[in-house]
Tab-separated table of C-alpha atoms in Angstrom:
chain	number	residue	atom	x	y	z
A	1	MET	CA	5.928	33.721	-50.104
A	2	VAL	CA	9.121	33.885	-48.055
A	3	ASP	CA	9.427	35.200	-44.485
A	4	ALA	CA	5.748	36.035	-44.142
A	5	SER	CA	4.596	37.474	-40.838
A	6	GLU	CA	1.558	36.085	-39.058
A	7	ALA	CA	-0.464	39.051	-40.340
A	8	ALA	CA	0.663	38.347	-43.925
A	9	LEU	CA	-0.283	34.672	-43.560
A	10	GLY	CA	-3.691	35.778	-42.315
A	11	ARG	CA	-4.187	37.868	-45.445
A	12	VAL	CA	-3.265	34.890	-47.624
A	13	ALA	CA	-5.833	32.795	-45.735
A	14	GLU	CA	-8.517	35.457	-46.247
A	15	ARG	CA	-7.796	35.589	-49.972
A	16	VAL	CA	-7.915	31.801	-50.281
A	17	ALA	CA	-11.307	31.911	-48.548
A	18	LEU	CA	-12.613	34.196	-51.317
A	19	LYS	CA	-12.015	31.449	-53.893
A	20	LEU	CA	-13.362	28.460	-51.934
A	21	ALA	CA	-16.086	26.408	-53.604
A	22	VAL	CA	-18.144	23.340	-52.781
A	23	GLY	CA	-16.065	20.187	-53.253
A	24	ASP	CA	-12.720	21.851	-52.479
A	25	VAL	CA	-9.976	20.461	-50.304
A	26	VAL	CA	-7.303	22.739	-48.879
A	27	ALA	CA	-4.486	20.393	-47.801
A	28	LEU	CA	-2.060	21.904	-45.265
A	29	SER	CA	1.351	20.323	-44.696
A	30	GLY	CA	4.196	21.245	-42.384
A	31	ASP	CA	5.969	20.200	-39.231
A	32	LEU	CA	4.449	20.510	-35.789
A	33	GLY	CA	4.278	24.206	-34.924
A	34	ALA	CA	4.615	25.314	-38.539
A	35	GLY	CA	1.369	27.280	-38.346
A	36	LYS	CA	-1.151	25.011	-40.064
A	37	THR	CA	-3.836	25.486	-37.426
A	38	THR	CA	-3.171	29.227	-37.234
A	39	PHE	CA	-3.601	29.495	-40.994
A	40	THR	CA	-6.746	27.371	-40.950
A	41	ARG	CA	-8.300	29.422	-38.161
A	42	ALA	CA	-7.744	32.616	-40.163
A	43	LEU	CA	-9.344	31.008	-43.227
A	44	ILE	CA	-12.377	29.734	-41.301
A	45	ARG	CA	-12.906	33.093	-39.581
A	46	ALA	CA	-12.771	34.809	-42.976
A	47	ALA	CA	-15.307	32.365	-44.419
A	48	LEU	CA	-17.572	32.835	-41.390
A	49	GLY	CA	-17.228	36.610	-41.548
A	50	ASP	CA	-16.401	36.606	-37.840
A	51	ALA	CA	-12.871	37.654	-36.864
A	52	GLY	CA	-13.481	36.651	-33.248
A	53	ALA	CA	-14.976	33.212	-33.826
A	54	GLU	CA	-13.752	30.443	-31.549
A	55	ILE	CA	-12.029	27.801	-33.710
A	56	PRO	CA	-10.957	24.814	-31.589
A	57	SER	CA	-8.271	22.449	-32.810
A	58	PRO	CA	-9.629	19.129	-34.109
A	59	THR	CA	-6.572	17.215	-32.834
A	60	PHE	CA	-8.682	14.994	-30.575
A	61	SER	CA	-12.127	15.214	-32.219
A	62	LEU	CA	-10.443	14.760	-35.652
A	63	VAL	CA	-13.088	16.917	-37.341
A	64	GLN	CA	-14.837	20.200	-36.585
A	65	THR	CA	-17.625	21.569	-38.804
A	66	TYR	CA	-18.820	25.135	-39.423
A	67	SER	CA	-21.739	26.670	-41.297
A	68	ALA	CA	-20.489	29.682	-43.246
A	69	PRO	CA	-22.911	31.937	-45.162
A	70	ARG	CA	-22.115	30.424	-48.566
A	71	LEU	CA	-20.875	26.888	-47.829
A	72	GLU	CA	-20.224	24.344	-45.099
A	73	LEU	CA	-16.657	23.913	-43.810
A	74	ALA	CA	-15.022	20.863	-42.266
A	75	HIS	CA	-11.668	21.147	-40.486
A	76	LEU	CA	-9.926	17.769	-40.275
A	77	ASP	CA	-6.729	16.871	-38.430
A	78	LEU	CA	-5.352	13.551	-39.709
A	79	TYR	CA	-2.323	13.357	-37.402
A	80	ARG	CA	-3.821	10.493	-35.392
A	81	ILE	CA	-5.394	8.450	-38.193
A	82	THR	CA	-3.693	5.290	-39.452
A	83	GLY	CA	-4.800	5.117	-43.097
A	84	ASP	CA	-7.274	5.911	-45.847
A	85	ASP	CA	-10.096	3.910	-44.217
A	86	ASP	CA	-10.075	6.201	-41.194
A	87	LEU	CA	-10.527	9.243	-43.420
A	88	ILE	CA	-13.439	7.594	-45.187
A	89	GLU	CA	-15.047	6.945	-41.800
A	90	LEU	CA	-14.713	10.662	-41.013
A	91	GLY	CA	-17.105	11.318	-43.895
A	92	LEU	CA	-14.857	13.306	-46.217
A	93	ASP	CA	-17.095	12.666	-49.223
A	94	GLU	CA	-20.172	13.851	-47.329
A	95	HIS	CA	-18.379	17.002	-46.193
A	96	LEU	CA	-17.298	17.777	-49.773
A	97	ALA	CA	-20.822	17.296	-51.113
A	98	ALA	CA	-22.000	20.161	-48.882
A	99	GLY	CA	-18.928	22.369	-48.758
A	100	ALA	CA	-15.158	22.441	-48.479
A	101	ALA	CA	-12.654	20.616	-46.286
A	102	LEU	CA	-9.500	21.998	-44.688
A	103	VAL	CA	-7.183	19.071	-44.026
A	104	GLU	CA	-4.099	19.150	-41.806
A	105	TRP	CA	-1.560	16.324	-42.215
A	106	PRO	CA	-2.936	15.246	-45.630
A	107	GLU	CA	0.100	13.002	-46.187
A	108	ARG	CA	-1.544	10.514	-43.785
A	109	ALA	CA	-4.161	9.600	-46.424
A	110	PRO	CA	-2.940	10.839	-49.829
A	111	ARG	CA	-4.894	8.389	-51.973
A	112	VAL	CA	-8.366	9.625	-51.002
A	113	LEU	CA	-7.739	13.334	-51.573
A	114	PRO	CA	-9.666	14.680	-54.577
A	115	ALA	CA	-8.152	16.015	-57.789
A	116	ASN	CA	-9.493	19.529	-57.178
A	117	ARG	CA	-7.470	20.747	-54.243
A	118	LEU	CA	-5.077	23.416	-53.073
A	119	ASP	CA	-1.884	22.147	-51.429
A	120	ILE	CA	-0.313	24.540	-48.931
A	121	ARG	CA	3.046	23.818	-47.278
A	122	LEU	CA	4.261	25.903	-44.353
A	123	THR	CA	7.881	25.938	-43.196
A	124	GLU	CA	9.816	28.089	-40.759
A	125	GLY	CA	11.287	31.273	-42.205
A	126	THR	CA	14.612	32.875	-41.443
A	127	SER	CA	13.298	33.858	-37.999
A	128	PRO	CA	11.038	32.005	-35.567
A	129	GLU	CA	8.314	34.620	-36.125
A	130	THR	CA	8.064	34.154	-39.914
A	131	ARG	CA	6.971	31.399	-42.257
A	132	THR	CA	7.511	30.441	-45.885
A	133	ILE	CA	4.312	29.383	-47.634
A	134	ASP	CA	4.141	27.396	-50.867
A	135	LEU	CA	0.847	26.938	-52.723
A	136	VAL	CA	0.163	24.446	-55.525
A	137	GLY	CA	-3.207	24.202	-57.246
A	138	HIS	CA	-4.521	20.936	-58.698
A	139	GLY	CA	-7.479	20.528	-61.060
A	140	THR	CA	-9.802	23.523	-60.981
A	141	TRP	CA	-7.587	25.105	-58.327
A	142	GLY	CA	-4.888	25.692	-60.960
A	143	PRO	CA	-6.610	28.658	-62.659
A	144	ARG	CA	-8.123	29.834	-59.376
A	145	LEU	CA	-4.687	29.963	-57.759
A	146	ALA	CA	-3.313	31.882	-60.740
A	147	ARG	CA	-6.152	34.390	-60.331
A	148	LEU	CA	-5.545	34.621	-56.575
A	149	VAL	CA	-1.835	35.323	-57.164
A	150	ALA	CA	-2.690	38.024	-59.716
A	151	MET	CA	-5.160	39.577	-57.272
A	152	SER	CA	-2.543	39.595	-54.510
A	153	GLU	CA	0.007	41.221	-56.818
A	154	PHE	CA	-2.542	43.929	-57.679
A	155	LEU	CA	-3.397	44.613	-54.040
A	156	ASP	CA	0.260	44.609	-52.995
A	157	LEU	CA	0.832	47.455	-55.481
A	158	SER	CA	-2.251	49.397	-54.289
A	159	PRO	CA	-1.603	50.762	-50.775
A	160	PRO	CA	-3.309	51.090	-48.347
A	161	TRP	CA	-5.324	48.136	-49.655
A	162	ASP	CA	-2.260	45.861	-49.618
A	163	THR	CA	-2.692	45.292	-45.881
A	164	ALA	CA	-6.504	45.418	-45.788
A	165	ALA	CA	-8.609	42.528	-44.566
A	166	ALA	CA	-10.726	40.938	-47.309
A	167	ALA	CA	-14.253	39.571	-46.770
A	168	TYR	CA	-16.378	37.803	-49.377
A	169	LEU	CA	-19.363	39.705	-50.785
A	170	GLN	CA	-22.235	37.990	-52.549
A	171	GLY	CA	-22.181	38.932	-56.222
A	172	ASP	CA	-24.770	38.902	-58.962
A	173	ALA	CA	-25.551	36.467	-61.752
A	174	SER	CA	-22.430	37.476	-63.666
A	175	THR	CA	-18.827	36.237	-63.724
A	176	ARG	CA	-17.692	39.093	-61.481
A	177	ALA	CA	-16.586	38.434	-57.905
A	178	TYR	CA	-16.489	40.943	-55.045
A	179	ALA	CA	-14.865	41.379	-51.654
A	180	ARG	CA	-15.005	44.133	-49.065
A	181	LEU	CA	-11.583	45.460	-48.071
A	182	ALA	CA	-11.157	47.020	-44.621
A	183	GLY	CA	-8.130	48.690	-43.083
A	184	HIS	CA	-6.785	51.980	-41.740
A	185	GLY	CA	-10.304	53.096	-40.853
A	186	ARG	CA	-11.559	52.786	-44.442
A	187	THR	CA	-13.427	50.272	-46.543
A	188	ALA	CA	-13.525	49.656	-50.284
A	189	ILE	CA	-14.861	47.059	-52.711
A	190	LEU	CA	-12.574	44.770	-54.678
A	191	MET	CA	-14.025	43.830	-58.071
A	192	ASP	CA	-12.507	40.784	-59.757
A	193	GLN	CA	-13.572	40.435	-63.391
A	194	PRO	CA	-11.209	38.412	-65.569
A	195	ARG	CA	-11.656	38.966	-69.261
A	196	GLN	CA	-14.101	36.392	-70.589
A	197	PRO	CA	-13.399	34.353	-73.708
A	198	ASP	CA	-15.942	34.448	-76.494
A	199	GLY	CA	-18.654	31.821	-76.293
A	200	PRO	CA	-19.711	29.713	-79.260
A	201	PRO	CA	-20.882	31.596	-82.354
A	202	ILE	CA	-24.664	31.675	-82.637
A	203	ARG	CA	-25.281	34.163	-85.469
A	204	ASP	CA	-23.118	35.632	-88.225
A	205	GLY	CA	-20.061	34.066	-86.595
A	206	LEU	CA	-20.575	36.048	-83.366
A	207	PRO	CA	-21.274	34.833	-79.801
A	208	TYR	CA	-24.256	36.053	-77.800
A	209	SER	CA	-22.129	38.399	-75.670
A	210	ARG	CA	-20.862	40.344	-78.674
A	211	ILE	CA	-24.268	40.599	-80.347
A	212	ALA	CA	-25.917	41.763	-77.125
A	213	HIS	CA	-22.920	43.962	-76.171
A	214	ILE	CA	-22.258	42.333	-72.798
A	215	ALA	CA	-19.077	43.759	-71.253
A	216	GLU	CA	-16.381	41.094	-70.968
A	217	GLU	CA	-13.720	43.191	-69.200
A	218	VAL	CA	-13.508	46.089	-66.725
A	219	ARG	CA	-12.799	48.913	-69.188
A	220	PRO	CA	-16.495	49.641	-69.902
A	221	PHE	CA	-17.199	49.876	-66.157
A	222	VAL	CA	-14.327	52.301	-65.626
A	223	ALA	CA	-15.328	54.430	-68.622
A	224	VAL	CA	-19.013	54.692	-67.748
A	225	ALA	CA	-18.276	55.273	-64.049
A	226	GLY	CA	-16.107	58.241	-64.998
A	227	ALA	CA	-18.789	59.718	-67.257
A	228	LEU	CA	-21.497	59.354	-64.606
A	229	ARG	CA	-19.312	60.892	-61.913
A	230	GLU	CA	-18.461	63.780	-64.241
A	231	ALA	CA	-22.189	64.391	-64.554
A	232	GLY	CA	-22.460	64.641	-60.748
A	233	LEU	CA	-24.056	61.251	-60.109
A	234	SER	CA	-23.179	58.637	-57.501
A	235	ALA	CA	-21.110	56.103	-59.403
A	236	PRO	CA	-18.246	54.615	-57.362
A	237	GLU	CA	-14.909	56.388	-57.340
A	238	ILE	CA	-12.164	54.077	-58.576
A	239	TYR	CA	-9.216	54.030	-56.176
A	240	ALA	CA	-7.018	51.552	-58.059
A	241	ALA	CA	-7.290	49.673	-61.348
A	242	ASP	CA	-5.547	46.988	-63.360
A	243	LEU	CA	-7.403	47.247	-66.666
A	244	ASP	CA	-5.511	44.438	-68.364
A	245	ARG	CA	-5.992	41.829	-65.653
A	246	GLY	CA	-9.447	42.951	-64.553
A	247	PHE	CA	-9.126	44.182	-60.974
A	248	LEU	CA	-10.630	47.353	-59.483
A	249	VAL	CA	-10.749	48.854	-55.997
A	250	LEU	CA	-13.943	50.883	-55.747
A	251	GLU	CA	-15.641	53.278	-53.387
A	252	ASP	CA	-17.807	51.381	-50.894
A	253	PHE	CA	-21.384	52.656	-50.817
A	254	GLY	CA	-22.251	50.360	-47.910
A	255	ASP	CA	-24.983	47.751	-47.613
A	256	ARG	CA	-28.147	49.818	-48.046
A	257	VAL	CA	-29.086	48.128	-51.312
A	258	TYR	CA	-32.667	48.906	-52.309
A	259	GLY	CA	-33.979	45.368	-51.797
A	260	ALA	CA	-32.508	45.207	-48.284
A	261	GLU	CA	-33.934	48.635	-47.463
A	262	ILE	CA	-37.420	47.505	-48.450
A	263	ALA	CA	-37.040	44.482	-46.166
A	264	LYS	CA	-36.102	46.815	-43.294
A	265	GLY	CA	-39.200	48.955	-43.828
A	266	THR	CA	-37.799	51.945	-45.709
A	267	SER	CA	-40.488	53.588	-47.833
A	268	GLN	CA	-40.475	52.064	-51.317
A	269	ALA	CA	-42.089	55.223	-52.666
A	270	GLU	CA	-39.218	57.345	-51.305
A	271	LEU	CA	-36.551	55.012	-52.682
A	272	TRP	CA	-38.107	54.700	-56.119
A	273	ARG	CA	-38.777	58.452	-56.306
A	274	ALA	CA	-35.084	59.122	-55.617
A	275	ALA	CA	-34.079	56.637	-58.330
A	276	THR	CA	-36.510	58.292	-60.741
A	277	ASP	CA	-34.887	61.666	-59.983
A	278	THR	CA	-31.551	60.109	-60.903
A	279	LEU	CA	-32.995	58.996	-64.246
A	280	LEU	CA	-34.322	62.497	-64.871
A	281	ALA	CA	-30.766	63.778	-64.365
A	282	ILE	CA	-29.370	61.080	-66.689
A	283	ALA	CA	-31.890	62.102	-69.359
A	284	CYS	CA	-30.180	65.519	-69.467
A	285	ILE	CA	-26.752	64.012	-70.246
A	286	PRO	CA	-26.012	63.937	-73.981
A	287	ALA	CA	-25.670	60.552	-75.639
A	288	PRO	CA	-22.052	59.486	-75.136
A	289	GLY	CA	-19.293	59.388	-77.695
A	290	PRO	CA	-15.982	57.555	-77.196
A	291	ILE	CA	-14.803	57.740	-73.563
A	292	SER	CA	-11.027	57.919	-73.066
A	293	LEU	CA	-9.297	55.811	-70.413
A	294	ALA	CA	-6.066	56.339	-68.513
A	295	ASP	CA	-4.156	53.698	-70.481
A	296	GLY	CA	-4.820	55.473	-73.788
A	297	SER	CA	-7.640	53.196	-74.871
A	298	ALA	CA	-11.227	54.357	-75.399
A	299	HIS	CA	-14.610	52.788	-74.805
A	300	ARG	CA	-17.342	53.313	-77.381
A	301	VAL	CA	-20.791	52.876	-75.829
A	302	PRO	CA	-22.649	50.586	-78.255
A	303	PRO	CA	-26.128	51.268	-79.657
A	304	GLN	CA	-29.239	49.518	-78.363
A	305	ASP	CA	-30.254	48.581	-81.883
A	306	ALA	CA	-32.509	45.895	-83.348
A	307	SER	CA	-29.752	43.287	-83.226
A	308	VAL	CA	-29.334	43.785	-79.454
A	309	LEU	CA	-33.043	43.910	-78.678
A	310	GLY	CA	-33.781	41.011	-81.009
A	311	ILE	CA	-31.181	38.564	-79.710
A	312	GLU	CA	-32.418	39.280	-76.187
A	313	VAL	CA	-36.074	38.461	-76.864
A	314	GLU	CA	-34.986	35.222	-78.551
A	315	LEU	CA	-33.946	33.972	-75.130
A	316	LEU	CA	-37.639	33.196	-74.648
A	317	PRO	CA	-37.865	30.632	-77.507
A	318	ASP	CA	-34.388	29.330	-76.677
A	319	TRP	CA	-34.907	28.682	-72.957
A	320	TYR	CA	-38.334	29.538	-71.552
A	321	TRP	CA	-40.470	27.946	-74.250
A	322	PRO	CA	-38.957	24.438	-73.909
A	323	ALA	CA	-39.344	24.665	-70.140
A	324	VAL	CA	-43.127	25.223	-70.330
A	325	HIS	CA	-43.972	23.313	-73.527
A	326	GLY	CA	-41.564	20.400	-73.198
A	327	ALA	CA	-40.328	20.792	-76.774
A	328	PRO	CA	-38.553	23.409	-78.920
A	329	MET	CA	-40.542	26.182	-80.563
A	330	SER	CA	-41.420	25.352	-84.163
A	331	ALA	CA	-39.700	27.277	-86.951
A	332	ASP	CA	-42.874	28.991	-88.172
A	333	VAL	CA	-43.949	30.103	-84.675
A	334	ARG	CA	-40.456	31.415	-84.044
A	335	ALA	CA	-40.348	33.284	-87.355
A	336	GLU	CA	-43.678	34.950	-86.562
A	337	PHE	CA	-42.421	35.924	-83.093
A	338	VAL	CA	-39.208	37.448	-84.493
A	339	ASP	CA	-41.034	39.281	-87.307
A	340	LEU	CA	-43.557	40.886	-84.947
A	341	TRP	CA	-40.762	42.668	-83.093
A	342	GLN	CA	-39.151	44.287	-86.136
A	343	PRO	CA	-41.554	47.236	-86.651
A	344	LEU	CA	-41.463	47.904	-82.911
A	345	PHE	CA	-37.667	48.075	-82.921
A	346	ALA	CA	-37.716	50.314	-85.993
A	347	ARG	CA	-40.071	52.767	-84.270
A	348	LEU	CA	-37.869	52.787	-81.171
A	349	ALA	CA	-34.842	53.660	-83.312
A	350	GLU	CA	-36.653	56.765	-84.577
A	351	GLY	CA	-37.117	58.096	-81.036
A	352	PRO	CA	-34.735	60.136	-78.870
A	353	GLN	CA	-31.513	58.360	-77.897
A	354	GLY	CA	-29.535	58.782	-74.685
A	355	TRP	CA	-28.000	56.737	-71.903
A	356	ALA	CA	-29.492	53.318	-71.126
A	357	LEU	CA	-27.610	51.906	-68.134
A	358	ARG	CA	-29.474	48.646	-68.768
A	359	ASP	CA	-29.516	47.041	-65.280
A	360	TYR	CA	-31.205	49.851	-63.386
A	361	HIS	CA	-33.168	47.969	-60.718
A	362	SER	CA	-33.179	47.235	-57.003
A	363	PRO	CA	-30.128	44.885	-56.744
A	364	ASN	CA	-27.937	47.546	-58.352
A	365	LEU	CA	-29.103	50.642	-56.464
A	366	VAL	CA	-27.851	51.742	-53.028
A	367	TRP	CA	-29.710	54.180	-50.793
A	368	LEU	CA	-27.493	57.159	-49.922
A	369	PRO	CA	-29.873	59.428	-47.994
A	370	ASP	CA	-27.092	61.753	-46.796
A	371	ARG	CA	-26.467	62.887	-50.362
A	372	ASP	CA	-28.522	65.438	-52.266
A	373	GLY	CA	-30.992	65.193	-55.134
A	374	PRO	CA	-30.160	62.691	-57.860
A	375	ARG	CA	-27.018	61.591	-55.964
A	376	ARG	CA	-29.148	59.766	-53.374
A	377	ALA	CA	-29.265	56.647	-55.568
A	378	GLY	CA	-25.868	54.950	-55.688
A	379	LEU	CA	-25.205	53.202	-59.019
A	380	LEU	CA	-23.486	49.807	-58.988
A	381	ASP	CA	-23.983	48.094	-62.360
A	382	PHE	CA	-23.633	49.974	-65.622
A	383	GLN	CA	-20.793	48.351	-67.567
A	384	ASP	CA	-23.277	47.087	-70.186
A	385	ALA	CA	-24.616	50.603	-70.834
A	386	LEU	CA	-25.897	51.389	-74.324
A	387	VAL	CA	-27.020	54.373	-76.350
A	388	GLY	CA	-30.760	53.802	-76.436
A	389	SER	CA	-34.141	54.989	-75.249
A	390	PRO	CA	-34.239	56.602	-71.788
A	391	ALA	CA	-37.483	54.672	-71.285
A	392	TYR	CA	-35.493	51.432	-70.841
A	393	ASP	CA	-34.047	52.296	-67.443
A	394	LEU	CA	-37.314	53.732	-66.176
A	395	VAL	CA	-39.250	50.564	-66.973
A	396	SER	CA	-36.400	48.494	-65.494
A	397	LEU	CA	-36.904	50.391	-62.236
A	398	LEU	CA	-40.697	50.493	-62.178
A	399	GLU	CA	-41.093	46.866	-63.317
A	400	ASP	CA	-38.402	45.415	-61.087
A	401	ALA	CA	-37.928	41.717	-61.802
A	402	ARG	CA	-36.743	40.861	-58.266
A	403	LEU	CA	-39.465	42.471	-56.151
A	404	ASP	CA	-42.992	43.791	-56.517
A	405	VAL	CA	-43.608	47.377	-57.542
A	406	PRO	CA	-47.288	48.132	-56.880
A	407	PRO	CA	-49.131	49.237	-60.040
A	408	ALA	CA	-50.202	52.468	-58.318
A	409	LEU	CA	-46.559	53.357	-57.565
A	410	GLU	CA	-45.530	52.537	-61.126
A	411	ASP	CA	-48.303	54.750	-62.492
A	412	ASP	CA	-47.471	57.613	-60.111
A	413	LEU	CA	-43.764	57.636	-60.921
A	414	LEU	CA	-44.299	57.250	-64.654
A	415	ALA	CA	-46.641	60.261	-64.505
A	416	TYR	CA	-44.097	62.176	-62.404
A	417	TYR	CA	-41.324	61.399	-64.908
A	418	LEU	CA	-43.507	62.465	-67.845
A	419	ASP	CA	-44.484	65.698	-66.093
A	420	GLN	CA	-40.852	66.579	-65.376
A	421	ARG	CA	-39.727	65.786	-68.917
A	422	GLY	CA	-42.807	67.535	-70.292
A	423	ALA	CA	-41.334	70.903	-69.330
A	424	ASP	CA	-39.336	70.524	-72.536
A	425	PRO	CA	-41.681	71.439	-75.412
A	426	GLY	CA	-39.877	68.970	-77.662
A	427	PHE	CA	-40.635	66.014	-75.412
A	428	ASP	CA	-42.965	63.459	-77.047
A	429	ARG	CA	-45.107	62.138	-74.212
A	430	GLU	CA	-46.983	59.550	-76.274
A	431	GLY	CA	-43.814	58.428	-78.018
A	432	PHE	CA	-42.244	57.858	-74.607
A	433	ARG	CA	-45.272	55.848	-73.435
A	434	PHE	CA	-44.916	53.625	-76.496
A	435	ALA	CA	-41.191	53.164	-75.814
A	436	TYR	CA	-41.917	52.440	-72.142
A	437	ALA	CA	-44.484	49.748	-72.968
A	438	THR	CA	-42.430	48.191	-75.765
A	439	LEU	CA	-39.195	48.065	-73.817
A	440	GLY	CA	-40.979	46.765	-70.748
A	441	VAL	CA	-42.351	43.857	-72.763
A	442	GLN	CA	-38.979	43.350	-74.458
A	443	ARG	CA	-37.095	43.360	-71.158
A	444	ASN	CA	-39.488	41.043	-69.332
A	445	THR	CA	-39.546	38.663	-72.302
A	446	LYS	CA	-35.749	38.568	-72.167
A	447	ILE	CA	-35.739	37.976	-68.407
A	448	LEU	CA	-38.130	35.035	-68.719
A	449	GLY	CA	-35.458	33.441	-70.911
A	450	ILE	CA	-32.594	34.480	-68.643
A	451	PHE	CA	-34.195	33.063	-65.503
A	452	ALA	CA	-35.002	29.786	-67.271
A	453	ARG	CA	-31.394	29.645	-68.516
A	454	LEU	CA	-29.954	30.356	-65.063
A	455	ALA	CA	-32.017	27.502	-63.658
A	456	ALA	CA	-31.264	24.980	-66.420
A	457	ARG	CA	-27.649	25.800	-67.217
A	458	ASP	CA	-26.332	27.049	-63.872
A	459	GLY	CA	-28.592	25.292	-61.370
A	460	LYS	CA	-29.862	28.624	-59.974
A	461	ARG	CA	-33.488	27.583	-59.603
A	462	ALA	CA	-34.309	30.345	-57.106
A	463	TYR	CA	-34.774	32.726	-60.016
A	464	LEU	CA	-37.877	30.799	-61.118
A	465	ARG	CA	-39.863	32.246	-58.209
A	466	HIS	CA	-39.888	35.627	-59.969
A	467	ILE	CA	-41.649	34.386	-63.105
A	468	PRO	CA	-45.250	35.125	-61.987
A	469	ARG	CA	-44.198	38.736	-61.383
A	470	LEU	CA	-42.704	38.960	-64.872
A	471	TRP	CA	-45.975	37.794	-66.388
A	472	ARG	CA	-47.905	40.457	-64.479
A	473	TYR	CA	-45.604	43.111	-65.908
A	474	LEU	CA	-45.815	41.625	-69.390
A	475	GLU	CA	-49.584	41.650	-69.376
A	476	ARG	CA	-49.638	45.330	-68.390
A	477	GLY	CA	-47.243	46.259	-71.170
A	478	LEU	CA	-48.988	44.172	-73.825
A	479	ALA	CA	-52.165	46.165	-73.184
A	480	HIS	CA	-50.665	49.130	-75.082
A	481	PRO	CA	-52.544	49.510	-78.397
A	482	GLY	CA	-49.289	49.664	-80.343
A	483	LEU	CA	-48.428	46.147	-79.186
A	484	ALA	CA	-51.727	44.488	-80.126
A	485	PRO	CA	-50.282	42.093	-82.773
A	486	LEU	CA	-47.588	40.944	-80.344
A	487	ALA	CA	-50.173	40.569	-77.581
A	488	ARG	CA	-52.214	38.261	-79.826
A	489	TRP	CA	-49.111	36.089	-80.414
A	490	PHE	CA	-48.605	35.737	-76.659
A	491	ASP	CA	-52.293	34.906	-76.136
A	492	ARG	CA	-52.207	32.186	-78.797
A	493	HIS	CA	-48.907	30.547	-77.923
A	494	LEU	CA	-48.442	31.326	-74.221
A	495	PRO	CA	-52.032	31.563	-72.933
A	496	GLN	CA	-52.992	31.981	-69.302
A	497	PRO	CA	-52.824	28.276	-68.360
A	498	VAL	CA	-49.252	28.102	-69.731
A	499	ARG	CA	-48.246	31.312	-67.977
A	500	ARG	CA	-49.349	29.816	-64.663
A	501	ARG	CA	-47.465	26.579	-65.326
A	502	PRO	CA	-44.179	26.263	-63.400
A	503	PRO	CA	-41.288	25.862	-65.858
A	504	ASP	CA	-40.014	22.286	-66.008
A	505	VAL	CA	-36.333	23.115	-65.986
A	506	PRO	CA	-33.916	20.166	-66.087
A	507	SER	CA	-30.931	20.095	-63.778
A	508	PRO	CA	-27.596	21.219	-65.262
A	509	GLY	CA	-26.074	18.496	-67.372
A	510	SER	CA	-29.283	16.539	-67.862
A	511	PRO	CA	-30.647	16.141	-71.401
A	512	ARG	CA	-32.816	18.993	-72.608
A	513	PRO	CA	-36.209	18.063	-74.062
């Protein structure tokens, strides 16, 4: 970047902060007065989420540390050190184990800088008020820098968001990243979802994501958002999009996510009733056909068929079973488990088909009390939507994996939903109850596997705390008479003592049992 103003340098610093990870070094070079400390202060304030934070220079202390919401930061000034040993004494390795380090004058100790780093050089521009900034990514910073440059190019072509401040937002368990943009009296959400490469083939030459129809780019999100908005529901408006590179600027619904609202004391019954009203409105929308996009492409919403439902429940033998039994599931036990699901999936396929948004639960719903009727529930996550049973989203809501839904509230809202749908003489109440129970057991079985996988593969062990809740939901669903054979399998192979046993999940990279 040539002849960047101080404001432009601040935006670069904010965008670098979005990509920081534990173990990173940002190495800043330049003459005295080139702007290294100014740049670093902007980056630290962005990471802290506090534009007014006091950031003293570490010229004399040599190091200043900060606790940001998602990682620790160390700001080091090496101007006064005499060699590599001094940097070691400053505890660089310890700082990198807990967070990231921002290093001014890195040329004083080049041999101890890690391979994964971002080099930034600042020089004076054509006027005293401007600077030229050069960035070079090493190791894992190579692809991250390429993504950051692409993001900046997208924003620069999307006014007024080109000059907006960017602040990190905590994402979900996916590969998507988010930031809140603020400027000119408005806010918006930046979604960053690079297209994902296929994983290893696991069945019929296909990876899990393609069998389960997991969206690997932004086009499905854009298509489904448009369809939901056309139907009068609160999906985010899309202000700007780069479909090929995977960037979107979205309407900002604010921070009143359902889980946070519960923590603040908002009535869970009121929130869940509003979300149920939204599902009643969705049930009136015809099952989707191909949805056209602005670039001439079209998104076909896939079916929630036996291959999707089946590969999902097999996450339990793949990940949860080894964590509680200490060994893989035997071939005959697995074959029995898989076979028991097939008649259930066949019966589901015979029932009514409509929209299944698929991740309809508290982390993906925003309370919008100033809106009317079914628009009071803001929808955040629907790119994996399928054509399936409307019961799937209702059980996702009423058996929320992340927080408790009291059985009485679940029963009340299920009865309310059935009564509202029952006004249609063609509505099959008992068929819906079967679908609700079956899909609840299917979904919670899948999530047992997902949470075990997140802990073992990704080191996200916090998800394991939800497992007792999942078992409570499973036991309720397995009580349906139509699921009796499957319930007997669970009782034989995952009896109560096993269900109460904490999963023994190895750390990422350690040998699996």
